Amino acid sequence: MEDNTRFADLLRQGLAEDGFETEWASEGRAGLRRALERGYDVIVLDVMPPVLHGYELRARRRASGDDTPVLMLTAKDGEYHIAEGLETGADGCSTTASTRNPP
């Protein structure tokens, strides 16, 4: 789940080149709905999408008993954001280069 279309396209392209099938949701409610309806091998989750942020989505999934591995991505820099992602049940959390305002 990623609200930045450009970044989502690059991520999906890279995963496809490595043989992975992907689905994309651009906001939290849609991402949660898909995650609850479908079984995934892994979920790549933006921390700050519109409507329902990644921390809340991850916490809801864990509370429902879901143990699908989750990698949270954030453009925010700092240990706090990584720690919060891990505390909500993410299996990994990484900062990314922001592509919101490219040169």
PDB file of C-alpha atoms in Angstrom:
ATOM      1  CA  MET A   1       0.000   0.000   0.000  1.00  0.00           C
ATOM      2  CA  GLU A   2       1.505   3.266  -1.160  1.00  0.00           C
ATOM      3  CA  ASP A   3      -0.202   6.578  -1.949  1.00  0.00           C
ATOM      4  CA  ASN A   4       2.626   7.917  -4.108  1.00  0.00           C
ATOM      5  CA  THR A   5       1.829   6.562  -7.571  1.00  0.00           C
ATOM      6  CA  ARG A   6       5.321   7.115  -8.944  1.00  0.00           C
ATOM      7  CA  PHE A   7       6.998   5.316  -6.054  1.00  0.00           C
ATOM      8  CA  ALA A   8       4.403   2.508  -6.141  1.00  0.00           C
ATOM      9  CA  ASP A   9       5.022   1.984  -9.874  1.00  0.00           C
ATOM     10  CA  LEU A  10       8.792   1.771  -9.330  1.00  0.00           C
ATOM     11  CA  LEU A  11       8.370  -0.644  -6.433  1.00  0.00           C
ATOM     12  CA  ARG A  12       5.942  -2.842  -8.366  1.00  0.00           C
ATOM     13  CA  GLN A  13       8.222  -2.841 -11.430  1.00  0.00           C
ATOM     14  CA  GLY A  14      11.205  -3.920  -9.363  1.00  0.00           C
ATOM     15  CA  LEU A  15       9.255  -6.689  -7.667  1.00  0.00           C
ATOM     16  CA  ALA A  16       7.847  -7.891 -11.012  1.00  0.00           C
ATOM     17  CA  GLU A  17      11.361  -8.023 -12.489  1.00  0.00           C
ATOM     18  CA  ASP A  18      12.272 -10.369  -9.635  1.00  0.00           C
ATOM     19  CA  GLY A  19       9.279 -12.600 -10.410  1.00  0.00           C
ATOM     20  CA  PHE A  20       6.793 -11.357  -7.801  1.00  0.00           C
ATOM     21  CA  GLU A  21       3.110 -10.679  -8.481  1.00  0.00           C
ATOM     22  CA  THR A  22       1.828  -7.489  -6.881  1.00  0.00           C
ATOM     23  CA  GLU A  23      -1.404  -5.709  -6.100  1.00  0.00           C
ATOM     24  CA  TRP A  24      -1.600  -2.037  -5.183  1.00  0.00           C
ATOM     25  CA  ALA A  25      -3.838   0.024  -2.942  1.00  0.00           C
ATOM     26  CA  SER A  26      -3.319   3.771  -2.649  1.00  0.00           C
ATOM     27  CA  GLU A  27      -5.071   4.420   0.658  1.00  0.00           C
ATOM     28  CA  GLY A  28      -5.501   2.736   4.017  1.00  0.00           C
ATOM     29  CA  ARG A  29      -9.140   1.626   3.929  1.00  0.00           C
ATOM     30  CA  ALA A  30      -8.701  -0.053   0.541  1.00  0.00           C
ATOM     31  CA  GLY A  31      -5.452  -1.639   1.723  1.00  0.00           C
ATOM     32  CA  LEU A  32      -7.087  -3.007   4.883  1.00  0.00           C
ATOM     33  CA  ARG A  33     -10.077  -4.334   2.942  1.00  0.00           C
ATOM     34  CA  ARG A  34      -7.841  -6.150   0.448  1.00  0.00           C
ATOM     35  CA  ALA A  35      -5.585  -7.488   3.170  1.00  0.00           C
ATOM     36  CA  LEU A  36      -8.598  -8.913   5.028  1.00  0.00           C
ATOM     37  CA  GLU A  37     -10.203 -10.388   1.889  1.00  0.00           C
ATOM     38  CA  ARG A  38      -7.120 -11.942   0.307  1.00  0.00           C
ATOM     39  CA  GLY A  39      -4.199 -13.967   1.491  1.00  0.00           C
ATOM     40  CA  TYR A  40      -0.790 -12.496   0.755  1.00  0.00           C
ATOM     41  CA  ASP A  41       2.712 -13.877   1.206  1.00  0.00           C
ATOM     42  CA  VAL A  42       3.952 -10.448   2.325  1.00  0.00           C
ATOM     43  CA  ILE A  43       2.583  -6.914   2.635  1.00  0.00           C
ATOM     44  CA  VAL A  44       4.626  -3.800   1.818  1.00  0.00           C
ATOM     45  CA  LEU A  45       3.007  -0.952   3.693  1.00  0.00           C
ATOM     46  CA  ASP A  46       3.500   2.816   3.571  1.00  0.00           C
ATOM     47  CA  VAL A  47       3.448   4.389   7.025  1.00  0.00           C
ATOM     48  CA  MET A  48       1.500   7.526   6.027  1.00  0.00           C
ATOM     49  CA  PRO A  49      -1.126   6.805   3.334  1.00  0.00           C
ATOM     50  CA  PRO A  50      -4.407   8.775   3.320  1.00  0.00           C
ATOM     51  CA  VAL A  51      -7.390   7.771   5.475  1.00  0.00           C
ATOM     52  CA  LEU A  52      -5.863   5.002   7.619  1.00  0.00           C
ATOM     53  CA  HIS A  53      -2.159   5.096   8.328  1.00  0.00           C
ATOM     54  CA  GLY A  54       0.087   2.066   8.185  1.00  0.00           C
ATOM     55  CA  TYR A  55       0.611   1.778  11.941  1.00  0.00           C
ATOM     56  CA  GLU A  56      -3.131   1.449  12.516  1.00  0.00           C
ATOM     57  CA  LEU A  57      -3.613  -0.948   9.618  1.00  0.00           C
ATOM     58  CA  ARG A  58      -0.827  -3.178  10.918  1.00  0.00           C
ATOM     59  CA  ALA A  59      -2.176  -3.107  14.469  1.00  0.00           C
ATOM     60  CA  ARG A  60      -5.668  -4.100  13.255  1.00  0.00           C
ATOM     61  CA  ARG A  61      -4.270  -6.967  11.209  1.00  0.00           C
ATOM     62  CA  ARG A  62      -2.237  -8.288  14.132  1.00  0.00           C
ATOM     63  CA  ALA A  63      -5.254  -7.960  16.475  1.00  0.00           C
ATOM     64  CA  SER A  64      -7.275 -10.120  14.055  1.00  0.00           C
ATOM     65  CA  GLY A  65      -4.655 -12.863  14.371  1.00  0.00           C
ATOM     66  CA  ASP A  66      -3.031 -12.269  10.996  1.00  0.00           C
ATOM     67  CA  ASP A  67       0.660 -13.152  10.896  1.00  0.00           C
ATOM     68  CA  THR A  68       1.418 -12.145   7.293  1.00  0.00           C
ATOM     69  CA  PRO A  69       4.931 -10.641   7.215  1.00  0.00           C
ATOM     70  CA  VAL A  70       4.896  -6.857   6.791  1.00  0.00           C
ATOM     71  CA  LEU A  71       7.598  -4.486   5.604  1.00  0.00           C
ATOM     72  CA  MET A  72       6.752  -0.892   6.482  1.00  0.00           C
ATOM     73  CA  LEU A  73       8.256   1.919   4.403  1.00  0.00           C
ATOM     74  CA  THR A  74       8.522   5.522   5.503  1.00  0.00           C
ATOM     75  CA  ALA A  75       9.922   8.687   3.969  1.00  0.00           C
ATOM     76  CA  LYS A  76      10.235  10.009   7.514  1.00  0.00           C
ATOM     77  CA  ASP A  77      13.732   9.842   8.897  1.00  0.00           C
ATOM     78  CA  GLY A  78      14.410   8.847  12.444  1.00  0.00           C
ATOM     79  CA  GLU A  79      14.559   5.947  14.825  1.00  0.00           C
ATOM     80  CA  TYR A  80      11.156   6.832  16.353  1.00  0.00           C
ATOM     81  CA  HIS A  81       9.265   5.989  13.144  1.00  0.00           C
ATOM     82  CA  ILE A  82      11.118   2.722  12.672  1.00  0.00           C
ATOM     83  CA  ALA A  83      10.564   1.770  16.324  1.00  0.00           C
ATOM     84  CA  GLU A  84       6.841   2.580  16.086  1.00  0.00           C
ATOM     85  CA  GLY A  85       6.506   0.409  12.986  1.00  0.00           C
ATOM     86  CA  LEU A  86       8.176  -2.512  14.704  1.00  0.00           C
ATOM     87  CA  GLU A  87       6.115  -2.016  17.874  1.00  0.00           C
ATOM     88  CA  THR A  88       2.867  -2.257  15.881  1.00  0.00           C
ATOM     89  CA  GLY A  89       3.906  -5.646  14.561  1.00  0.00           C
ATOM     90  CA  ALA A  90       5.855  -4.968  11.386  1.00  0.00           C
ATOM     91  CA  ASP A  91       8.544  -7.517  10.612  1.00  0.00           C
ATOM     92  CA  GLY A  92      10.772  -4.822   9.141  1.00  0.00           C
ATOM     93  CA  CYS A  93      10.721  -1.066   8.719  1.00  0.00           C
ATOM     94  CA  SER A  94      12.848   0.975   6.349  1.00  0.00           C
ATOM     95  CA  THR A  95      13.229   4.603   5.407  1.00  0.00           C
ATOM     96  CA  THR A  96      12.997   5.495   1.735  1.00  0.00           C
ATOM     97  CA  ALA A  97      14.100   8.402  -0.390  1.00  0.00           C
ATOM     98  CA  SER A  98      11.108  10.672  -0.834  1.00  0.00           C
ATOM     99  CA  THR A  99       9.803  10.901  -4.385  1.00  0.00           C
ATOM    100  CA  ARG A 100       6.978  13.339  -3.561  1.00  0.00           C
ATOM    101  CA  ASN A 101       8.835  16.414  -4.867  1.00  0.00           C
ATOM    102  CA  PRO A 102      11.407  15.217  -7.403  1.00  0.00           C
ATOM    103  CA  PRO A 103      13.803  17.777  -8.863  1.00  0.00           C
TER     104      PRO A 103
END
